[in-house]
Amino acid sequence: MAWRRRPDRGGGFIGRLRRDVAGNTLAIMAAALIPILGLAGSAVDTARLYVVKVRLQQACDTGALAARKSMATNGLTSLDTAAQAQGKAFFANNFSSGYMGTPAFTNATAPYPFVSADTSDHQVQGNASVDVPMTLMAMLPFGAKTQTIRVTCQARYDTPDTDIVFVLDTTGSMACLPGDTDADCDTYVKNNAAKPYTRPADSSLNASDGDTGSANDSVAGYPGSTSYAVPEKSGSKIAAVRTAVINFAATVTNNIAKTQTRIRYGFVPYSSTVNAGKAIMNASPGYMIGGAGSSGATTWTFQSRYIDPANTNSQYVVPSTSQNPNPVTTTDGTSQSNCTGSTRTPAAATGQPYTFNAGSSATIATRAWSAQAAKCQVTTTTYGPSWTYGPIPFDVRNFLVNRSVSDPSKLDGTTSSWQGCIEERRTTPGVMTFSPTSLPADLDPDLAPTNDDTRWRPMWPDVIYWRNYSISGGTFFGSTGNAMDSAGNAGDTDKTSFYYSSNAPNAFSLQYYGNGVLAAGGSIACGKPIRRVSVLTQQDVANYVNASDFVPLGGTYHDTGMIWGTRLLSTVGPFGSDLTPQPGAVPTNKVIIFLTDGAMSPSLSVYGMYGLEYFDKRVTNGDYSPTSSNPNTNQTAYHNARFLAECAKARAMNVSVWTIMLTTNTTATAPLQQCATTSAQSLVTAKGDDLNTKFQNIAAQIAKLRISQ
């Protein structure tokens, strides 16, 4: 077979080149390198852009938060230069200059990468932007050299639903100036007797009707009754409190970002007691001893006086004076045969040896024949009641509900009315350590009354009488033992109470209670009614603190105020129905703002929320030293223990407790520091305008700082 040439399939050199595949990989890789670099560069630089954006957003958020926090701390509703600087500083702390190759910046950089501005609703709007240099993408002919990242942020102070109770010291020293020392204030109060005023009528809490009244909700005996107040100095502490509370409410309102946010307020003005009568009766009359619906006792025992029917000497001869000689002898025309015997006017009543007329006196006319005058002589002797002084139960049912009732400790027709102040329920006396899980009835804000031990009792100052005991520097004068005798003129029923006198330690020192000596001196103080927690407008708040009965009088008992402030915020206690949250809302914030101008200062001679301590012993169990240089030392410690126990209970209830001391001292007292939720919430000031600033700062901090979504 003949040989033949194989045909050329590729058409020469080009065909052979096409068929030669050696080295094709290198060529393909060279051709693919550019899109591969584009993909890789995009991944790397996109990741860098993402990291920068995340960090930039965090820094923007932080800067806006810091700027808004600065506004709140300084009580501002608009952005100032200090707040802007604070925002820049926090931005720089979270996005360092030159981060990821971004341009370096300092405070002098213009434009600065972070800018903050006000919003129309008093919040902070932030904007941040940086140029991010590309890496791999920058090497490609079609790649960008830089990319600009921009973020926005907004920080808000939103006030959540909040219940706020003001516990406000309204004692006599609040009449002094904020800058007065304790010694200066003591002198002022002693030298400026309290003046009487007429308590205002109740008024509605509706600002829309132009009401500017007392904002009270009081018992029947309060409106129109007489009370006392220490004259206020111009620019007094209590005047500063009025301003601060009003501006506090305004600041809280300005921090509300949502129209549905609900702020409720309660008020507890306190001294040696609180005026909680109407609040209790509105919750349930059965919460009071003697109240309607109560199945228990109808009486409460008071340190008072009574005519003992078993005492056959329950009368005494009224001392003679030049104007009113006693006895008086006259003659009449009665015949000798009929000139015998004696007649008592009024006659003795069944069941007691003697009775007395409405003037608290009785006369016995004794007839005897005078041979010398040959006439019937009539000797008329005037007697007064000889009272027994001590604890005695009085029926309080009518006292709770009527405008006035007869005073059972008097015989002259005097009437009395309940102003609403209360005595506390059962205590554990003589104790300085309390278990938060087993508090006595008076300290347990969650305990609703169910029996006589846990019911409250009305204060009845008109029936209270001080009896004889001595303390260093003077004497409390009254009975020698239990029964008053004629030697001390104690049977004169116009003289109804006894008070401490260092000027007359060896004589009786009797004063008219009806003229307000004890009340004017602060030994009895019944102040403005408390307000249960409710929605109040700014005008309602102003009405409450500007009313004529928001005035200074009485002694300082911090425990009385704290007990009732905590009680008003207990969601499971007798006033828990006031605290119902809005449907679907988060739990309501609870806040107590406790303001005072001094340390705890109880007195053995004060009649207050725990009765008359010297005799009732409900707090001290008699553990005091009345003959020492400071007889109230132990009493103070017992009351401070109760105060701190209630503070601890409030904190355990998640109540944010703020304490403010208006004093020239540089630090608050130890109990006030311990009471506050944190050390930063225990504040001290000696200036009225600074008090206003502190209140507004608290109001701002009640709001919650957050980033808007």
XYZ file of C-alpha atoms in Angstrom:
709
model
C 0.000 0.000 0.000
C 1.307 3.391 -0.927
C 2.169 5.982 1.764
C 0.074 9.194 1.851
C 0.595 12.509 3.625
C -1.770 13.164 6.566
C -3.833 16.237 5.979
C -3.207 19.412 8.146
C -6.334 19.756 10.312
C -5.574 23.162 11.750
C -4.778 25.088 8.758
C -1.104 25.645 9.391
C 0.655 27.466 12.230
C -2.474 28.924 13.705
C -4.085 25.563 13.904
C -1.083 24.062 15.583
C -0.932 26.906 18.067
C -4.556 26.383 18.830
C -4.027 22.763 19.466
C -1.001 23.345 21.724
C -2.425 23.657 25.350
C 0.885 23.873 27.168
C 0.943 26.968 29.548
C -2.781 27.752 29.298
C -3.242 27.979 33.127
C -0.930 30.932 33.441
C -2.748 32.784 30.738
C -6.158 32.078 32.269
C -4.963 33.206 35.718
C -3.561 36.389 34.288
C -6.854 37.109 32.639
C -8.871 36.290 35.800
C -6.637 38.160 38.244
C -8.375 41.490 37.896
C -11.926 40.282 38.717
C -10.556 38.082 41.492
C -8.759 41.062 43.036
C -11.982 43.035 42.701
C -13.938 40.391 44.557
C -11.318 39.991 47.297
C -10.859 43.735 47.644
C -14.566 44.224 47.850
C -14.816 41.646 50.631
C -11.919 43.070 52.600
C -12.891 46.710 52.239
C -16.587 45.989 52.787
C -15.663 44.270 56.036
C -13.583 47.305 56.994
C -16.461 49.616 56.132
C -18.805 47.511 58.256
C -16.454 47.576 61.243
C -16.023 51.332 60.926
C -19.768 51.888 60.621
C -20.535 49.779 63.702
C -17.913 51.617 65.712
C -19.069 54.974 64.365
C -22.696 54.183 65.305
C -21.642 53.182 68.803
C -19.634 56.382 69.177
C -22.497 58.476 67.855
C -24.931 56.853 70.299
C -22.527 57.379 73.178
C -21.920 60.992 72.267
C -25.624 61.749 72.041
C -26.279 60.014 75.352
C -23.482 61.943 77.032
C -24.762 65.258 75.684
C -28.331 64.541 76.859
C -27.064 63.333 80.227
C -25.146 66.582 80.637
C -28.335 68.525 79.929
C -30.231 66.526 82.555
C -27.509 66.845 85.173
C -27.508 70.610 84.775
C -31.285 70.871 84.678
C -31.355 72.101 81.069
C -33.925 71.555 78.372
C -31.679 72.788 75.540
C -28.207 71.875 74.368
C -25.441 74.168 75.619
C -21.731 74.265 74.787
C -20.855 72.145 77.817
C -23.224 69.405 76.708
C -21.877 69.552 73.165
C -18.311 69.252 74.485
C -19.329 66.292 76.617
C -20.821 64.630 73.549
C -17.604 65.159 71.554
C -15.478 63.786 74.368
C -17.495 60.588 74.639
C -17.548 60.229 70.844
C -13.748 60.474 70.784
C -13.444 57.899 73.573
C -15.353 55.393 71.461
C -14.040 56.305 68.006
C -10.371 57.117 68.294
C -8.711 59.563 65.958
C -7.302 57.776 62.876
C -9.259 54.597 63.502
C -8.901 52.197 60.528
C -6.982 54.817 58.601
C -9.756 57.417 58.848
C -8.627 61.052 58.982
C -7.178 62.140 62.297
C -9.190 64.713 64.232
C -8.940 66.930 67.292
C -11.334 69.310 68.995
C -10.165 71.965 66.539
C -11.055 69.873 63.506
C -13.629 71.516 61.291
C -15.916 69.940 60.482
C -15.722 67.626 63.506
C -16.796 64.048 62.692
C -19.584 64.219 65.333
C -22.182 66.982 65.539
C -25.024 67.222 68.086
C -28.114 69.408 67.976
C -31.429 70.001 69.802
C -34.675 68.455 68.725
C -38.033 70.139 69.068
C -38.915 67.959 72.077
C -35.717 68.724 74.030
C -33.743 65.651 73.006
C -30.320 65.359 71.301
C -29.892 64.500 67.630
C -26.425 63.315 66.607
C -24.766 62.975 63.205
C -21.371 61.377 62.554
C -19.447 60.833 59.318
C -15.921 59.747 58.341
C -14.042 58.996 55.108
C -12.713 55.424 55.086
C -9.680 54.842 52.776
C -9.892 51.728 50.615
C -7.070 49.156 50.561
C -7.271 46.561 47.774
C -10.043 48.379 45.969
C -7.851 51.448 45.717
C -5.324 49.467 43.590
C -7.847 48.652 40.894
C -8.324 50.987 37.958
C -12.044 51.087 38.597
C -11.854 51.058 42.448
C -12.769 53.968 44.755
C -10.053 55.596 46.811
C -12.340 56.377 49.820
C -15.865 55.708 51.002
C -17.850 58.060 53.282
C -19.755 56.462 56.181
C -22.611 58.434 57.736
C -24.746 57.514 60.752
C -27.383 59.281 62.815
C -28.428 58.828 66.419
C -30.826 60.343 68.939
C -30.695 60.253 72.726
C -33.895 60.749 74.696
C -34.755 61.302 78.298
C -38.101 59.589 78.572
C -39.918 59.700 81.874
C -41.675 56.376 82.421
C -44.809 56.017 84.527
C -43.655 57.172 87.955
C -45.185 57.539 91.418
C -43.446 60.201 93.501
C -44.080 60.879 97.187
C -42.701 64.031 98.772
C -42.024 63.535 102.491
C -41.544 67.100 103.706
C -40.403 68.367 107.093
C -42.825 71.091 108.200
C -41.460 71.569 111.715
C -40.975 74.930 113.409
C -37.361 75.341 112.336
C -38.441 75.449 108.687
C -39.462 79.049 109.391
C -35.766 79.979 109.578
C -33.457 80.897 106.717
C -31.595 78.146 104.848
C -28.287 79.651 105.980
C -29.217 79.959 109.668
C -27.208 77.821 112.067
C -29.051 75.471 114.390
C -28.348 77.800 117.304
C -29.631 80.831 115.404
C -32.776 78.991 114.421
C -33.425 77.682 117.934
C -33.202 81.214 119.267
C -35.518 82.541 116.582
C -38.195 79.896 117.193
C -38.068 80.409 120.968
C -38.332 84.181 120.644
C -41.107 84.188 118.037
C -44.245 82.585 119.361
C -46.385 80.701 116.896
C -49.362 82.661 115.629
C -52.894 81.357 115.136
C -54.452 80.961 111.714
C -57.667 79.463 110.380
C -57.255 76.242 108.493
C -58.545 76.474 104.907
C -61.489 74.605 103.498
C -61.001 71.667 101.189
C -60.731 72.390 97.489
C -60.886 70.369 94.318
C -57.852 69.291 92.372
C -58.897 70.602 89.004
C -56.666 73.336 87.665
C -58.982 73.911 84.724
C -61.611 75.498 86.943
C -59.175 78.109 88.218
C -59.051 76.550 91.660
C -56.177 77.862 93.750
C -57.302 76.472 97.078
C -55.642 74.197 99.593
C -55.803 70.977 97.558
C -56.815 69.344 100.837
C -58.931 66.290 101.459
C -59.620 66.539 105.169
C -61.919 65.295 107.902
C -64.941 67.330 108.961
C -63.248 68.976 111.933
C -60.314 70.422 109.984
C -61.667 73.235 107.755
C -62.213 76.430 109.706
C -60.470 75.200 112.854
C -57.626 77.098 114.497
C -54.018 76.039 114.300
C -50.659 77.734 114.798
C -47.532 78.419 112.782
C -44.119 79.863 113.543
C -43.784 83.188 111.662
C -41.629 82.647 108.577
C -38.584 84.733 107.855
C -38.514 86.231 104.388
C -36.803 83.626 102.194
C -37.427 80.854 104.736
C -36.576 77.196 104.285
C -40.192 76.252 103.795
C -40.546 78.969 101.147
C -37.591 77.407 99.322
C -39.332 74.031 99.554
C -42.469 75.453 97.949
C -40.466 76.783 95.000
C -38.420 73.608 94.619
C -41.447 71.310 94.596
C -43.272 73.423 92.010
C -40.235 73.547 89.714
C -39.655 69.831 90.222
C -43.089 69.094 88.764
C -42.361 71.396 85.829
C -39.063 69.624 85.101
C -40.698 66.207 85.207
C -43.346 67.412 82.791
C -40.705 68.756 80.399
C -38.997 65.358 80.368
C -42.117 63.495 79.300
C -41.689 62.402 75.684
C -44.876 60.368 75.346
C -48.317 61.769 75.956
C -49.459 58.542 77.554
C -46.813 58.729 80.296
C -48.459 59.010 83.731
C -46.895 60.816 86.682
C -48.612 60.575 90.051
C -47.738 62.494 93.220
C -48.311 62.006 96.923
C -47.476 64.330 99.817
C -46.610 63.635 103.450
C -46.000 66.810 105.493
C -44.716 65.639 108.867
C -43.670 66.793 112.320
C -44.466 64.725 115.419
C -47.344 63.110 113.565
C -49.091 63.172 110.199
C -52.601 64.203 109.255
C -53.691 60.931 107.657
C -57.241 60.740 109.013
C -59.135 61.404 105.811
C -56.803 59.204 103.770
C -57.522 56.332 106.153
C -61.266 56.951 106.329
C -61.486 57.118 102.530
C -59.676 53.791 102.257
C -61.990 52.261 104.856
C -63.606 53.719 108.002
C -63.033 50.324 109.573
C -59.298 50.998 109.497
C -59.811 53.356 112.472
C -60.680 52.215 115.968
C -64.307 53.210 116.406
C -64.805 53.604 112.659
C -67.933 52.417 110.899
C -67.633 48.798 109.904
C -65.082 48.064 112.595
C -66.128 45.110 114.713
C -63.617 45.837 117.443
C -63.195 48.415 120.163
C -65.133 51.663 120.189
C -62.814 53.375 122.671
C -59.192 54.437 122.780
C -57.186 55.220 125.915
C -55.807 58.731 126.317
C -53.608 60.316 128.975
C -56.439 62.442 130.279
C -58.488 63.117 133.402
C -61.778 62.001 134.904
C -63.863 62.291 138.033
C -63.555 59.001 139.811
C -67.004 57.943 141.055
C -65.303 55.803 143.678
C -63.549 58.829 145.132
C -65.739 60.397 147.812
C -63.450 63.425 147.839
C -64.024 64.292 144.193
C -64.499 67.961 144.962
C -62.430 70.700 146.513
C -63.071 74.193 147.831
C -62.357 76.728 145.134
C -59.644 79.047 146.484
C -60.838 82.460 147.628
C -59.663 85.652 145.921
C -60.258 89.305 146.647
C -62.653 89.469 143.736
C -64.353 86.166 144.501
C -64.369 85.334 148.225
C -65.232 81.780 149.072
C -67.182 80.859 151.138
C -69.719 83.692 151.348
C -71.963 84.155 154.399
C -75.277 85.956 154.275
C -78.474 86.009 156.332
C -82.071 85.480 155.370
C -85.501 85.481 156.947
C -85.774 81.762 157.543
C -87.174 80.942 160.933
C -84.956 79.361 163.545
C -86.890 76.130 163.381
C -86.293 75.874 159.647
C -82.696 77.138 159.723
C -81.018 73.741 159.375
C -79.451 71.483 156.789
C -77.691 72.144 153.490
C -78.590 72.183 149.835
C -76.282 71.200 146.985
C -76.735 72.783 143.565
C -76.724 70.796 141.380
C -77.681 67.741 143.333
C -75.458 64.694 143.218
C -76.239 62.370 140.364
C -76.829 58.693 140.734
C -73.632 56.728 140.487
C -71.199 59.443 141.512
C -70.713 61.380 144.718
C -70.900 64.835 143.166
C -72.052 66.604 140.042
C -71.130 70.009 138.707
C -72.888 72.548 136.542
C -71.891 73.774 133.106
C -69.509 76.202 134.772
C -67.644 73.248 136.306
C -68.661 74.204 139.793
C -71.209 73.348 142.495
C -72.393 75.150 145.589
C -73.438 73.900 148.994
C -75.562 76.309 150.996
C -75.483 75.468 154.716
C -77.952 77.117 157.108
C -77.200 77.744 160.786
C -78.937 80.000 163.333
C -76.905 82.935 164.607
C -77.929 83.761 168.147
C -75.917 86.960 168.057
C -77.580 88.216 164.911
C -80.828 86.475 165.680
C -80.956 85.494 162.039
C -80.487 82.451 159.885
C -77.006 82.518 158.402
C -76.431 80.901 155.023
C -72.850 79.944 154.230
C -72.427 79.236 150.520
C -69.270 77.370 149.564
C -68.259 76.910 145.926
C -66.635 73.630 145.008
C -64.771 72.508 141.924
C -64.255 68.973 140.634
C -61.213 67.126 141.864
C -59.945 65.253 138.840
C -58.020 62.030 138.675
C -55.298 62.285 136.036
C -54.195 59.223 134.146
C -55.044 56.888 131.251
C -58.743 56.575 130.536
C -60.716 55.188 127.590
C -63.043 57.517 125.711
C -65.584 56.520 123.097
C -64.293 57.859 119.746
C -67.107 56.854 117.383
C -68.804 60.253 117.242
C -65.463 62.055 117.381
C -64.447 60.477 114.052
C -67.442 61.609 112.040
C -68.972 64.741 113.592
C -67.942 68.358 113.226
C -67.866 68.681 117.014
C -68.555 66.558 120.073
C -68.605 67.232 123.799
C -65.181 67.140 125.387
C -65.380 64.264 127.910
C -62.538 65.715 129.973
C -64.462 68.907 130.769
C -67.750 69.795 132.408
C -68.405 73.223 130.981
C -69.948 72.206 127.674
C -66.724 72.591 125.707
C -66.852 70.898 122.326
C -64.031 69.299 120.415
C -63.379 68.232 116.830
C -61.009 65.833 115.106
C -58.566 67.570 112.775
C -57.414 64.275 111.262
C -54.073 63.581 112.931
C -53.588 60.033 114.118
C -51.901 57.905 116.706
C -50.097 54.913 115.242
C -51.147 51.319 115.626
C -49.415 48.614 117.631
C -45.654 48.916 118.146
C -42.887 46.774 119.540
C -41.451 49.138 122.178
C -37.898 49.149 123.450
C -36.462 47.610 120.250
C -33.686 49.000 118.075
C -33.242 46.095 115.653
C -35.994 45.096 113.256
C -36.338 42.243 110.792
C -37.497 43.463 107.371
C -39.600 40.310 107.025
C -41.282 40.671 110.430
C -41.975 44.327 111.098
C -44.349 45.510 113.821
C -47.681 46.871 112.649
C -46.624 50.510 112.704
C -43.625 49.804 110.433
C -45.276 47.358 108.046
C -46.523 49.337 105.021
C -48.091 46.234 103.489
C -50.357 45.473 106.449
C -54.007 46.412 106.103
C -55.856 46.735 109.437
C -57.785 43.651 110.523
C -58.042 44.021 114.315
C -57.658 46.575 117.101
C -53.877 46.131 117.215
C -53.550 47.033 113.559
C -56.129 49.846 113.394
C -55.153 53.486 113.675
C -56.398 55.733 116.472
C -57.436 59.397 116.377
C -55.308 61.972 118.114
C -57.440 63.942 120.575
C -55.292 66.809 121.869
C -58.146 68.472 123.773
C -58.373 65.576 126.235
C -54.623 65.185 126.829
C -53.189 66.327 130.197
C -49.588 66.430 131.314
C -48.860 65.161 134.810
C -46.071 65.758 137.281
C -42.542 64.636 136.484
C -39.135 66.248 136.684
C -36.329 66.599 134.206
C -33.027 68.428 134.362
C -33.454 72.210 134.356
C -37.114 72.319 135.281
C -40.246 70.410 136.038
C -43.415 69.365 134.339
C -46.125 70.274 136.771
C -49.448 68.647 137.327
C -50.741 66.199 139.837
C -48.953 64.908 142.865
C -49.492 61.279 142.110
C -52.743 60.814 140.239
C -55.257 63.089 141.964
C -54.988 66.846 141.749
C -55.631 68.605 145.015
C -56.829 72.022 146.055
C -53.400 73.088 147.222
C -52.276 73.258 143.635
C -55.489 74.826 142.410
C -55.581 71.986 139.968
C -59.306 71.703 140.170
C -59.798 75.000 138.359
C -61.181 73.540 135.149
C -60.323 76.610 133.116
C -56.724 75.541 133.570
C -56.549 72.410 131.503
C -52.952 71.575 130.714
C -49.503 71.771 132.177
C -46.301 72.593 130.470
C -42.571 72.538 131.057
C -41.145 75.511 132.939
C -37.495 76.055 133.765
C -38.340 79.328 135.468
C -40.558 77.999 138.210
C -39.249 74.610 139.301
C -40.894 74.786 142.706
C -44.407 75.849 141.790
C -47.281 74.732 139.657
C -47.128 76.186 136.196
C -50.583 75.998 134.625
C -51.512 77.406 131.241
C -54.616 77.549 129.144
C -54.650 74.950 126.414
C -57.566 76.812 124.861
C -55.292 79.792 124.302
C -52.923 77.600 122.356
C -49.936 77.582 124.704
C -49.074 73.960 124.063
C -50.002 74.073 120.404
C -48.139 77.323 119.841
C -45.092 75.835 121.526
C -45.085 72.829 119.219
C -45.890 70.246 121.905
C -48.960 69.454 119.832
C -48.821 69.859 116.061
C -51.421 68.707 113.559
C -50.427 69.877 110.110
C -51.710 69.778 106.563
C -53.503 66.578 105.463
C -51.420 64.121 103.483
C -52.249 63.439 99.836
C -52.582 59.888 98.639
C -50.838 59.100 95.363
C -52.844 60.449 92.430
C -52.436 62.260 89.115
C -51.861 65.954 89.899
C -51.304 68.752 87.445
C -48.541 71.285 87.963
C -51.200 73.674 89.235
C -52.456 71.076 91.718
C -48.933 70.650 93.057
C -48.549 74.419 93.365
C -51.924 74.699 95.135
C -50.878 72.119 97.691
C -47.597 73.682 98.775
C -48.806 77.283 98.468
C -51.900 76.759 100.634
C -52.187 78.660 103.905
C -51.833 75.485 105.985
C -48.492 74.384 104.503
C -46.698 76.071 107.392
C -43.999 75.332 109.994
C -44.796 74.022 113.484
C -43.722 71.196 115.766
C -40.777 68.903 116.417
C -38.744 66.660 114.121
C -39.763 63.002 113.967
C -38.322 61.532 110.761
C -39.847 58.121 111.398
C -43.407 59.470 111.222
C -42.790 60.905 107.758
C -40.923 57.904 106.376
C -43.489 55.415 107.666
C -46.275 57.166 105.823
C -44.267 57.908 102.700
C -43.493 54.198 102.346
C -47.048 53.212 103.229
C -48.439 55.315 100.380
C -46.183 53.458 97.895
C -47.005 49.903 98.951
C -48.777 48.188 96.065
C -50.226 45.562 98.434
C -50.916 47.797 101.435
C -54.079 49.621 102.499
C -53.571 52.243 99.766
C -52.461 49.833 97.046
C -55.480 50.628 94.889
C -53.917 54.038 94.206
C -50.960 52.400 92.463
C -52.620 50.365 89.702
C -50.388 50.480 86.578
C -51.668 51.384 83.150
C -52.733 48.404 81.027
C -49.767 46.938 79.191
C -47.315 49.354 80.784
C -44.005 48.381 82.324
C -43.821 48.456 86.152
C -44.191 51.971 87.533
C -41.140 53.668 89.019
C -41.518 54.531 92.715
C -39.659 57.447 94.278
C -39.536 59.045 97.754
C -38.020 62.500 98.116
C -37.409 63.024 101.818
C -36.525 66.559 102.858
C -35.624 67.867 106.298
C -33.578 70.630 107.845
C -32.250 68.773 110.845
C -31.599 65.654 112.838
C -34.180 63.566 114.630
C -35.336 65.491 117.697
C -38.114 63.785 119.675
C -39.314 64.946 123.070
C -40.755 63.146 126.047
C -43.319 65.934 126.442
C -44.712 65.971 122.898
C -48.100 64.469 122.167
C -47.824 62.934 118.722
C -48.150 59.807 116.614
C -46.996 57.565 119.461
C -49.061 59.255 122.139
C -47.436 60.993 125.081
C -44.151 59.084 125.229
C -43.298 59.763 128.858
C -46.447 57.927 129.932
C -47.411 55.730 126.964
C -43.899 54.314 126.354
C -44.868 52.941 122.932
C -41.404 53.507 121.473
C -38.963 53.467 124.388
C -40.755 51.081 126.746
C -39.727 53.567 129.448
C -36.027 53.391 128.563
C -35.097 57.033 129.081
C -33.357 59.074 131.741
C -35.556 62.014 132.729
C -33.079 63.309 135.296
C -30.051 63.299 132.968
C -28.713 66.380 131.182
C -30.212 65.064 127.940
C -33.245 62.972 128.826
C -34.159 62.347 125.188
C -30.909 60.577 124.195
C -32.297 57.052 124.300
C -35.599 58.210 122.865
C -33.774 59.629 119.831
C -31.950 56.346 119.248
C -35.209 54.404 119.330
C -36.861 56.711 116.817
C -33.811 56.624 114.524
C -33.956 52.826 114.584
C -37.566 52.952 113.426
C -36.668 55.482 110.737
C -33.865 53.312 109.339
C -36.018 50.177 109.463
C -38.610 51.942 107.306
C -35.945 53.224 104.918
C -34.694 49.661 104.477
C -38.244 48.474 103.817
C -38.727 51.191 101.180
C -35.538 50.173 99.379
C -36.612 46.526 99.512
C -39.820 47.606 97.751
C -37.660 49.018 94.904
C -38.454 52.560 95.941
C -35.707 54.982 94.930
C -35.100 57.010 98.093
C -33.575 60.488 97.934
C -32.770 62.372 101.140
C -32.064 66.088 101.204
C -30.883 68.002 104.260
C -31.290 71.771 104.199
C -28.598 72.776 106.660
C -25.355 74.660 107.109
C -23.645 71.365 107.954
C -21.306 70.063 105.274
C -22.633 66.515 105.434
C -25.985 64.926 106.130
C -26.570 63.093 109.383
C -25.648 59.414 109.375
C -29.280 58.202 109.423
C -30.134 60.327 106.379
C -27.086 59.031 104.513
C -28.015 55.448 105.368
C -31.616 55.979 104.326
C -30.902 57.008 100.731
C -30.753 54.330 98.043
C -27.184 55.316 97.120
C -24.654 57.720 98.604
C -25.184 59.943 95.548
C -28.852 60.237 96.527
C -28.089 61.735 99.950
C -27.806 65.475 99.335
C -26.966 68.504 101.482
C -27.475 72.187 100.788
C -27.547 75.410 102.751
C -29.076 77.570 100.041
C -32.633 77.935 98.882
C -31.722 78.383 95.212
C -29.424 75.369 95.382
C -32.286 73.338 96.849
C -34.299 74.272 93.784
C -31.448 73.119 91.528
C -31.114 69.824 93.386
C -34.820 69.132 93.086
C -34.707 69.759 89.343
C -31.672 67.502 88.979
C -33.543 64.748 90.782
C -36.498 65.299 88.493
C -34.233 64.972 85.462
C -32.645 61.793 86.793
C -35.998 60.161 87.411
C -36.308 60.035 83.616
C -34.714 57.120 81.759
C -31.900 57.880 79.315
C -32.078 55.809 76.129
C -31.288 55.749 72.430
C -34.281 56.303 70.154
C -35.091 53.446 67.813
